[in-house]
Structures are given as structure tokens and as C-alpha cells.
């Protein structure tokens, strides 16, 4: 499985990439494999300010629906609208085309407190 070194990870299997105070968030390679074929991504929280670990949407796979948890507090600035037509991008490219939201982070230092790739790899091993 692939866990890029430049990202941070959560126990709920989300990844986060921070540039300035804007974070890009999606689910990990491990999560998409566990879910199976993703058929729908439902995120309707644009403009909402949420706390860390609050649900920002759901992802629906053939066999289950799973909540998506925000890794750090912030305001949902953008949703990857391409997933409306191509939810399978989450399976095919979870760290690229399969990103889910961009968030204006309340405290960028919170991202550093999340797991690095080695710690996340140990969690799912």
C-alpha cells in the first residue's frame, strides 16, 4: 500500500496535505481498499466551520457507507466536484484526483500533531 511521506494521517484513515493554511483532504489507500468500489461521495458542508473529528461527508461503496471525519478544525472551502461524475477516482488515485475537500485550517500547527506515514503504516499493518 502507498502512504506518501509528505502527508499526515488520522486513525479514521483520512490523509491531509497542508499548503499555508489550506489543507487538501481525502481517504487513504488503505481506506479505499477496505471500502471496495466507491460509487458515490456525498459532501454538502461547503462553507461550514467544523471541529476536528466532526463528520464532513460520507463515501458510499458497493457494500457500505462510511463517514468522513475532518482531521483538524477549519472551514470547508471547496469540494472536489469531479467526484460527482467519477467517484471511482477515489479508488484509482486516492492521493491525487480522488481528493475530497479543501479546508481553510483554523490552526495549521494541528496538522503536525497527526500521524506521519510510518506511524500510519504501523497502525494499519
Coordinates of C-alpha atoms in Angstrom, one line a residue:
X1 CA 0.0 0.0 0.0
X2 CA 1.0 3.6 -0.6
X3 CA 1.4 6.1 2.2
X4 CA 3.2 9.2 0.8
X5 CA 5.7 10.6 3.2
X6 CA 4.6 14.3 2.6
X7 CA 1.1 13.7 4.1
X8 CA -0.3 13.4 7.6
X9 CA -2.8 10.7 8.6
X10 CA -5.6 10.1 11.1
X11 CA -6.8 7.0 12.9
X12 CA -10.0 7.3 10.8
X13 CA -8.0 6.8 7.6
X14 CA -8.1 10.3 6.2
X15 CA -5.0 12.0 4.8
X16 CA -4.2 15.7 4.9
X17 CA -1.8 17.9 2.9
X18 CA -1.2 21.5 4.1
X19 CA -0.1 24.4 2.0
X20 CA -0.1 27.6 4.0
X21 CA -3.4 27.5 5.9
X22 CA -5.3 25.5 3.2
X23 CA -5.4 21.7 3.6
X24 CA -6.4 19.1 1.0
X25 CA -8.1 16.1 2.5
X26 CA -9.1 12.6 1.2
X27 CA -9.1 9.0 2.3
X28 CA -6.1 6.8 2.3
X29 CA -5.2 3.9 0.0
X30 CA -5.9 1.5 2.9
X31 CA -9.4 3.0 3.4
X32 CA -10.4 2.8 -0.3
X33 CA -9.2 -0.8 -0.5
X34 CA -11.2 -1.7 2.6
X35 CA -14.3 0.0 1.3
X36 CA -14.1 -1.5 -2.2
X37 CA -15.6 0.1 -5.3
X38 CA -16.7 3.6 -4.4
X39 CA -19.9 4.6 -6.1
X40 CA -20.8 7.9 -4.5
X41 CA -19.2 10.7 -2.5
X42 CA -21.7 12.9 -0.6
X43 CA -20.2 16.2 0.8
X44 CA -22.6 19.1 1.4
X45 CA -20.6 21.0 4.0
X46 CA -19.0 23.8 1.9
X47 CA -18.8 27.0 3.9
X48 CA -19.3 25.2 7.2
X49 CA -16.9 25.5 10.0
X50 CA -16.3 22.2 11.7
X51 CA -14.2 20.9 14.6
X52 CA -11.6 18.2 14.3
X53 CA -13.2 14.7 14.1
X54 CA -16.6 16.1 13.0
X55 CA -18.2 14.4 10.0
X56 CA -17.8 16.4 6.8
X57 CA -19.5 13.9 4.5
X58 CA -19.9 10.3 3.5
X59 CA -18.5 7.9 1.0
X60 CA -20.6 5.1 -0.4
X61 CA -19.2 1.9 -1.6
X62 CA -20.9 -1.2 -3.1
X63 CA -21.0 -2.8 0.4
X64 CA -21.2 0.0 2.9
X65 CA -21.5 3.8 3.6
X66 CA -18.7 5.3 5.7
X67 CA -18.5 8.7 7.4
X68 CA -15.7 11.1 6.5
X69 CA -14.1 12.8 9.5
X70 CA -12.3 16.2 9.4
X71 CA -8.7 15.7 10.6
X72 CA -8.4 19.3 12.0
X73 CA -10.7 22.2 12.7
X74 CA -11.5 24.5 9.8
X75 CA -13.9 25.8 7.2
X76 CA -14.8 23.6 4.2
X77 CA -13.7 25.9 1.3
X78 CA -14.1 23.5 -1.7
X79 CA -15.4 20.1 -2.7
X80 CA -13.9 18.0 -5.5
X81 CA -16.9 18.3 -7.8
X82 CA -15.2 15.9 -10.3
X83 CA -16.2 13.1 -7.9
X84 CA -19.8 13.6 -8.7
X85 CA -19.2 12.0 -12.2
X86 CA -16.1 9.9 -11.3
X87 CA -16.3 8.6 -7.7
X88 CA -14.0 5.8 -8.8
X89 CA -11.2 8.4 -8.8
X90 CA -11.0 7.8 -5.0
X91 CA -10.1 4.1 -5.8
X92 CA -7.8 4.8 -8.7
X93 CA -5.9 7.8 -7.3
X94 CA -6.8 8.5 -3.6
X95 CA -3.9 11.0 -3.1
X96 CA -4.4 12.8 -6.5
X97 CA -7.6 13.1 -8.5
X98 CA -9.5 11.4 -5.6
X99 CA -9.1 14.2 -3.1
X100 CA -12.3 15.2 -1.4
X101 CA -12.2 18.7 0.2
X102 CA -10.0 21.7 0.6
X103 CA -10.3 23.3 4.1
X104 CA -9.1 26.6 5.5
X105 CA -7.5 25.3 8.7
X106 CA -8.1 27.1 12.0
X107 CA -4.7 26.2 13.4
X108 CA -2.1 24.9 10.9
X109 CA 0.0 23.6 13.8
X110 CA -2.7 21.0 14.5
X111 CA -1.7 19.1 11.3
X112 CA 1.8 18.4 12.7
X113 CA 0.2 16.5 15.6
X114 CA -1.3 13.9 13.2
X115 CA 0.5 10.7 12.3
X116 CA 3.3 10.6 9.8
X117 CA 3.5 7.9 7.1
X118 CA 5.5 5.5 9.3
X119 CA 3.1 5.7 12.2
X120 CA 0.0 5.3 10.0
X121 CA 1.6 2.3 8.2
X122 CA 2.2 0.7 11.6
X123 CA -1.5 1.4 12.6
X124 CA -2.8 -0.5 9.6
X125 CA -0.2 -3.2 9.4

